[in-house]
Amino acid sequence: GNVMQIDERYKHEAEDFDQIATERYENSQRPDINGSWENTYYYNNIWRNSVFFNDEYRPMIDWVVEKLKSNNVESVIELGCGTGWLTLHLARQGLDITGCDLSQGSISIAEKYLSELPESDDLNIKYINQNIIDFDNYNGDSIVCFGFLHHLPQDVLMDRIEFFYKK
């Protein structure tokens, strides 16, 4: 009963996000926070301009990187990575990272963008299309989640937190 309803709900959410991610990519949003950019596709959104993004998110991202490095973390998984902007950034910081998302469209965009980067061969990065509910085979040093936990029902979220905490 409940697992089937959850799977159906997430299947539809993944399909919706596939469509959103594709539309954003077709309107020049790239999953990359390096450098400066402006994207007039967005209005009143952090993705409109790198200045907005850096004002809003850069302190949090720098904090995450500092915590990972100060704890000697070498391998990370980002659950709910979307199109992979944070996954890519963490790989550029020298981490061995896996980006995991339920949206196949997002994973495809992340892989396509990565393949176009000149430094792609120098990065320890991979992407997987998988539901966190089914994700039980991670043995790395740390887990990062940014902006997706609110999509999970509370019982699923608590189960996943308990599962990963025990690992």
PDB file of C-alpha atoms in Angstrom:
ATOM      1  CA  GLY A   1       0.000   0.000   0.000  1.00  0.00           C
ATOM      2  CA  ASN A   2       2.064   2.920   1.309  1.00  0.00           C
ATOM      3  CA  VAL A   3       5.316   2.004  -0.492  1.00  0.00           C
ATOM      4  CA  MET A   4       3.436   1.734  -3.807  1.00  0.00           C
ATOM      5  CA  GLN A   5       1.823   5.161  -3.222  1.00  0.00           C
ATOM      6  CA  ILE A   6       5.215   6.675  -2.382  1.00  0.00           C
ATOM      7  CA  ASP A   7       6.823   5.140  -5.473  1.00  0.00           C
ATOM      8  CA  GLU A   8       4.004   6.447  -7.713  1.00  0.00           C
ATOM      9  CA  ARG A   9       4.240   9.904  -6.141  1.00  0.00           C
ATOM     10  CA  TYR A  10       7.989  10.066  -6.703  1.00  0.00           C
ATOM     11  CA  LYS A  11       7.709   8.722 -10.210  1.00  0.00           C
ATOM     12  CA  HIS A  12       5.429  11.657 -11.022  1.00  0.00           C
ATOM     13  CA  GLU A  13       7.636  14.153  -9.187  1.00  0.00           C
ATOM     14  CA  ALA A  14      10.668  12.863 -11.091  1.00  0.00           C
ATOM     15  CA  GLU A  15       8.824  13.238 -14.397  1.00  0.00           C
ATOM     16  CA  ASP A  16       7.805  16.780 -13.448  1.00  0.00           C
ATOM     17  CA  PHE A  17      11.353  17.673 -12.480  1.00  0.00           C
ATOM     18  CA  ASP A  18      12.692  16.087 -15.689  1.00  0.00           C
ATOM     19  CA  GLN A  19      10.525  18.565 -17.574  1.00  0.00           C
ATOM     20  CA  ILE A  20      11.584  21.536 -15.408  1.00  0.00           C
ATOM     21  CA  ALA A  21      15.295  20.667 -15.599  1.00  0.00           C
ATOM     22  CA  THR A  22      15.103  20.270 -19.372  1.00  0.00           C
ATOM     23  CA  GLU A  23      13.291  23.592 -19.776  1.00  0.00           C
ATOM     24  CA  ARG A  24      15.878  25.345 -17.607  1.00  0.00           C
ATOM     25  CA  TYR A  25      18.770  23.796 -19.534  1.00  0.00           C
ATOM     26  CA  GLU A  26      17.180  24.757 -22.857  1.00  0.00           C
ATOM     27  CA  ASN A  27      17.022  28.328 -21.495  1.00  0.00           C
ATOM     28  CA  SER A  28      20.768  28.433 -20.813  1.00  0.00           C
ATOM     29  CA  GLN A  29      20.911  27.449 -17.139  1.00  0.00           C
ATOM     30  CA  ARG A  30      24.071  25.426 -16.644  1.00  0.00           C
ATOM     31  CA  PRO A  31      24.761  23.309 -13.564  1.00  0.00           C
ATOM     32  CA  ASP A  32      27.885  25.275 -12.772  1.00  0.00           C
ATOM     33  CA  ILE A  33      28.484  27.916 -10.091  1.00  0.00           C
ATOM     34  CA  ASN A  34      31.969  28.907 -11.256  1.00  0.00           C
ATOM     35  CA  GLY A  35      32.460  32.275 -12.837  1.00  0.00           C
ATOM     36  CA  SER A  36      29.909  34.983 -13.523  1.00  0.00           C
ATOM     37  CA  TRP A  37      26.641  34.579 -15.335  1.00  0.00           C
ATOM     38  CA  GLU A  38      23.357  36.267 -16.046  1.00  0.00           C
ATOM     39  CA  ASN A  39      20.260  34.449 -17.233  1.00  0.00           C
ATOM     40  CA  THR A  40      17.240  36.584 -18.079  1.00  0.00           C
ATOM     41  CA  TYR A  41      15.043  33.471 -18.258  1.00  0.00           C
ATOM     42  CA  TYR A  42      14.690  33.921 -14.499  1.00  0.00           C
ATOM     43  CA  TYR A  43      13.075  36.780 -12.658  1.00  0.00           C
ATOM     44  CA  ASN A  44      13.722  37.362  -8.950  1.00  0.00           C
ATOM     45  CA  ASN A  45      15.599  34.072  -8.590  1.00  0.00           C
ATOM     46  CA  ILE A  46      19.127  33.190  -7.474  1.00  0.00           C
ATOM     47  CA  TRP A  47      19.786  31.599 -10.871  1.00  0.00           C
ATOM     48  CA  ARG A  48      19.223  34.924 -12.666  1.00  0.00           C
ATOM     49  CA  ASN A  49      22.649  36.241 -11.788  1.00  0.00           C
ATOM     50  CA  SER A  50      25.791  34.884 -10.158  1.00  0.00           C
ATOM     51  CA  VAL A  51      25.802  37.889  -7.807  1.00  0.00           C
ATOM     52  CA  PHE A  52      22.417  36.806  -6.405  1.00  0.00           C
ATOM     53  CA  PHE A  53      23.563  33.203  -6.152  1.00  0.00           C
ATOM     54  CA  ASN A  54      26.807  34.096  -4.400  1.00  0.00           C
ATOM     55  CA  ASP A  55      25.055  36.415  -1.933  1.00  0.00           C
ATOM     56  CA  GLU A  56      22.504  33.764  -1.017  1.00  0.00           C
ATOM     57  CA  TYR A  57      24.310  30.409  -1.245  1.00  0.00           C
ATOM     58  CA  ARG A  58      28.072  30.912  -1.343  1.00  0.00           C
ATOM     59  CA  PRO A  59      28.468  31.220   2.469  1.00  0.00           C
ATOM     60  CA  MET A  60      26.598  27.908   2.970  1.00  0.00           C
ATOM     61  CA  ILE A  61      28.574  26.166   0.248  1.00  0.00           C
ATOM     62  CA  ASP A  62      31.881  27.425   1.632  1.00  0.00           C
ATOM     63  CA  TRP A  63      30.828  26.196   5.090  1.00  0.00           C
ATOM     64  CA  VAL A  64      30.043  22.710   3.704  1.00  0.00           C
ATOM     65  CA  VAL A  65      33.403  22.530   1.911  1.00  0.00           C
ATOM     66  CA  GLU A  66      35.245  23.678   5.037  1.00  0.00           C
ATOM     67  CA  LYS A  67      33.457  21.065   7.204  1.00  0.00           C
ATOM     68  CA  LEU A  68      34.179  18.279   4.744  1.00  0.00           C
ATOM     69  CA  LYS A  69      37.860  19.213   4.482  1.00  0.00           C
ATOM     70  CA  SER A  70      38.353  19.784   8.223  1.00  0.00           C
ATOM     71  CA  ASN A  71      36.933  16.302   8.851  1.00  0.00           C
ATOM     72  CA  ASN A  72      39.277  14.746   6.264  1.00  0.00           C
ATOM     73  CA  VAL A  73      36.372  13.620   4.101  1.00  0.00           C
ATOM     74  CA  GLU A  74      37.498  12.164   0.792  1.00  0.00           C
ATOM     75  CA  SER A  75      34.327  10.594  -0.609  1.00  0.00           C
ATOM     76  CA  VAL A  76      30.863  12.125  -0.609  1.00  0.00           C
ATOM     77  CA  ILE A  77      27.456  11.417  -2.036  1.00  0.00           C
ATOM     78  CA  GLU A  78      25.028  14.207  -2.763  1.00  0.00           C
ATOM     79  CA  LEU A  79      21.489  12.891  -2.410  1.00  0.00           C
ATOM     80  CA  GLY A  80      18.989  14.820  -4.497  1.00  0.00           C
ATOM     81  CA  CYS A  81      21.724  16.349  -6.665  1.00  0.00           C
ATOM     82  CA  GLY A  82      19.390  17.576  -9.404  1.00  0.00           C
ATOM     83  CA  THR A  83      21.456  18.710 -12.392  1.00  0.00           C
ATOM     84  CA  GLY A  84      24.638  18.447 -10.351  1.00  0.00           C
ATOM     85  CA  TRP A  85      25.834  21.991  -9.674  1.00  0.00           C
ATOM     86  CA  LEU A  86      26.900  21.231  -6.086  1.00  0.00           C
ATOM     87  CA  THR A  87      28.244  17.809  -7.036  1.00  0.00           C
ATOM     88  CA  LEU A  88      30.442  19.452  -9.679  1.00  0.00           C
ATOM     89  CA  HIS A  89      31.604  22.135  -7.266  1.00  0.00           C
ATOM     90  CA  LEU A  90      32.587  19.550  -4.631  1.00  0.00           C
ATOM     91  CA  ALA A  91      34.455  17.493  -7.231  1.00  0.00           C
ATOM     92  CA  ARG A  92      36.398  20.629  -8.156  1.00  0.00           C
ATOM     93  CA  GLN A  93      37.376  20.864  -4.476  1.00  0.00           C
ATOM     94  CA  GLY A  94      39.156  17.518  -4.839  1.00  0.00           C
ATOM     95  CA  LEU A  95      36.468  15.236  -3.440  1.00  0.00           C
ATOM     96  CA  ASP A  96      35.506  11.859  -4.862  1.00  0.00           C
ATOM     97  CA  ILE A  97      31.772  12.422  -5.274  1.00  0.00           C
ATOM     98  CA  THR A  98      28.641  10.699  -6.477  1.00  0.00           C
ATOM     99  CA  GLY A  99      25.535  12.689  -7.350  1.00  0.00           C
ATOM    100  CA  CYS A 100      22.306  10.743  -6.883  1.00  0.00           C
ATOM    101  CA  ASP A 101      18.872  11.854  -8.038  1.00  0.00           C
ATOM    102  CA  LEU A 102      15.494  10.331  -8.845  1.00  0.00           C
ATOM    103  CA  SER A 103      15.147  12.521 -11.955  1.00  0.00           C
ATOM    104  CA  GLN A 104      16.735  10.817 -14.964  1.00  0.00           C
ATOM    105  CA  GLY A 105      16.445  14.087 -16.896  1.00  0.00           C
ATOM    106  CA  SER A 106      18.510  15.892 -14.267  1.00  0.00           C
ATOM    107  CA  ILE A 107      21.139  13.155 -14.237  1.00  0.00           C
ATOM    108  CA  SER A 108      21.328  13.269 -18.045  1.00  0.00           C
ATOM    109  CA  ILE A 109      21.896  17.039 -17.960  1.00  0.00           C
ATOM    110  CA  ALA A 110      24.579  16.663 -15.273  1.00  0.00           C
ATOM    111  CA  GLU A 111      26.387  13.979 -17.290  1.00  0.00           C
ATOM    112  CA  LYS A 112      26.106  15.931 -20.548  1.00  0.00           C
ATOM    113  CA  TYR A 113      27.463  19.114 -18.971  1.00  0.00           C
ATOM    114  CA  LEU A 114      30.294  17.237 -17.261  1.00  0.00           C
ATOM    115  CA  SER A 115      31.288  15.568 -20.536  1.00  0.00           C
ATOM    116  CA  GLU A 116      31.647  19.000 -22.173  1.00  0.00           C
ATOM    117  CA  LEU A 117      34.056  20.360 -19.546  1.00  0.00           C
ATOM    118  CA  PRO A 118      37.761  20.379 -20.425  1.00  0.00           C
ATOM    119  CA  GLU A 119      38.641  19.249 -16.877  1.00  0.00           C
ATOM    120  CA  SER A 120      36.110  16.394 -16.764  1.00  0.00           C
ATOM    121  CA  ASP A 121      38.802  13.694 -16.935  1.00  0.00           C
ATOM    122  CA  ASP A 122      40.512  15.204 -13.867  1.00  0.00           C
ATOM    123  CA  LEU A 123      37.394  15.079 -11.662  1.00  0.00           C
ATOM    124  CA  ASN A 124      36.350  12.113  -9.517  1.00  0.00           C
ATOM    125  CA  ILE A 125      32.650  12.399 -10.170  1.00  0.00           C
ATOM    126  CA  LYS A 126      29.843  10.106 -11.182  1.00  0.00           C
ATOM    127  CA  TYR A 127      26.080  10.403 -11.324  1.00  0.00           C
ATOM    128  CA  ILE A 128      23.446   7.782 -10.597  1.00  0.00           C
ATOM    129  CA  ASN A 129      19.696   7.792 -11.157  1.00  0.00           C
ATOM    130  CA  GLN A 130      18.201   6.199  -8.063  1.00  0.00           C
ATOM    131  CA  ASN A 131      15.493   6.730  -5.465  1.00  0.00           C
ATOM    132  CA  ILE A 132      16.859   7.449  -1.979  1.00  0.00           C
ATOM    133  CA  ILE A 133      14.249   5.019  -0.630  1.00  0.00           C
ATOM    134  CA  ASP A 134      16.104   2.215  -2.419  1.00  0.00           C
ATOM    135  CA  PHE A 135      19.605   3.516  -1.777  1.00  0.00           C
ATOM    136  CA  ASP A 136      21.375   1.217   0.671  1.00  0.00           C
ATOM    137  CA  ASN A 137      24.816   0.631  -0.823  1.00  0.00           C
ATOM    138  CA  TYR A 138      26.876   3.683   0.113  1.00  0.00           C
ATOM    139  CA  ASN A 139      30.133   3.251   2.015  1.00  0.00           C
ATOM    140  CA  GLY A 140      31.703   6.684   1.627  1.00  0.00           C
ATOM    141  CA  ASP A 141      32.759   9.237   4.231  1.00  0.00           C
ATOM    142  CA  SER A 142      29.891  11.730   4.116  1.00  0.00           C
ATOM    143  CA  ILE A 143      26.480  12.588   2.705  1.00  0.00           C
ATOM    144  CA  VAL A 144      25.384  16.019   1.499  1.00  0.00           C
ATOM    145  CA  CYS A 145      21.781  17.044   0.886  1.00  0.00           C
ATOM    146  CA  PHE A 146      20.880  20.483  -0.372  1.00  0.00           C
ATOM    147  CA  GLY A 147      17.289  21.513  -0.978  1.00  0.00           C
ATOM    148  CA  PHE A 148      15.528  18.205  -1.376  1.00  0.00           C
ATOM    149  CA  LEU A 149      14.747  16.663   2.019  1.00  0.00           C
ATOM    150  CA  HIS A 150      11.425  18.529   2.186  1.00  0.00           C
ATOM    151  CA  HIS A 151      10.219  16.345  -0.700  1.00  0.00           C
ATOM    152  CA  LEU A 152      10.313  13.212   1.465  1.00  0.00           C
ATOM    153  CA  PRO A 153       7.451  12.048   3.704  1.00  0.00           C
ATOM    154  CA  GLN A 154       8.521  12.320   7.342  1.00  0.00           C
ATOM    155  CA  ASP A 155       8.532   8.542   7.930  1.00  0.00           C
ATOM    156  CA  VAL A 156      10.762   7.982   4.900  1.00  0.00           C
ATOM    157  CA  LEU A 157      13.060  10.826   5.911  1.00  0.00           C
ATOM    158  CA  MET A 158      13.424   9.463   9.453  1.00  0.00           C
ATOM    159  CA  ASP A 159      14.069   5.938   8.121  1.00  0.00           C
ATOM    160  CA  ARG A 160      16.793   7.189   5.778  1.00  0.00           C
ATOM    161  CA  ILE A 161      18.439   9.337   8.463  1.00  0.00           C
ATOM    162  CA  GLU A 162      18.468   6.381  10.847  1.00  0.00           C
ATOM    163  CA  PHE A 163      19.823   4.062   8.144  1.00  0.00           C
ATOM    164  CA  PHE A 164      22.684   6.366   7.136  1.00  0.00           C
ATOM    165  CA  TYR A 165      23.487   7.311  10.726  1.00  0.00           C
ATOM    166  CA  LYS A 166      24.037   3.659  11.589  1.00  0.00           C
ATOM    167  CA  LYS A 167      26.422   3.245   8.663  1.00  0.00           C
TER     168      LYS A 167
END
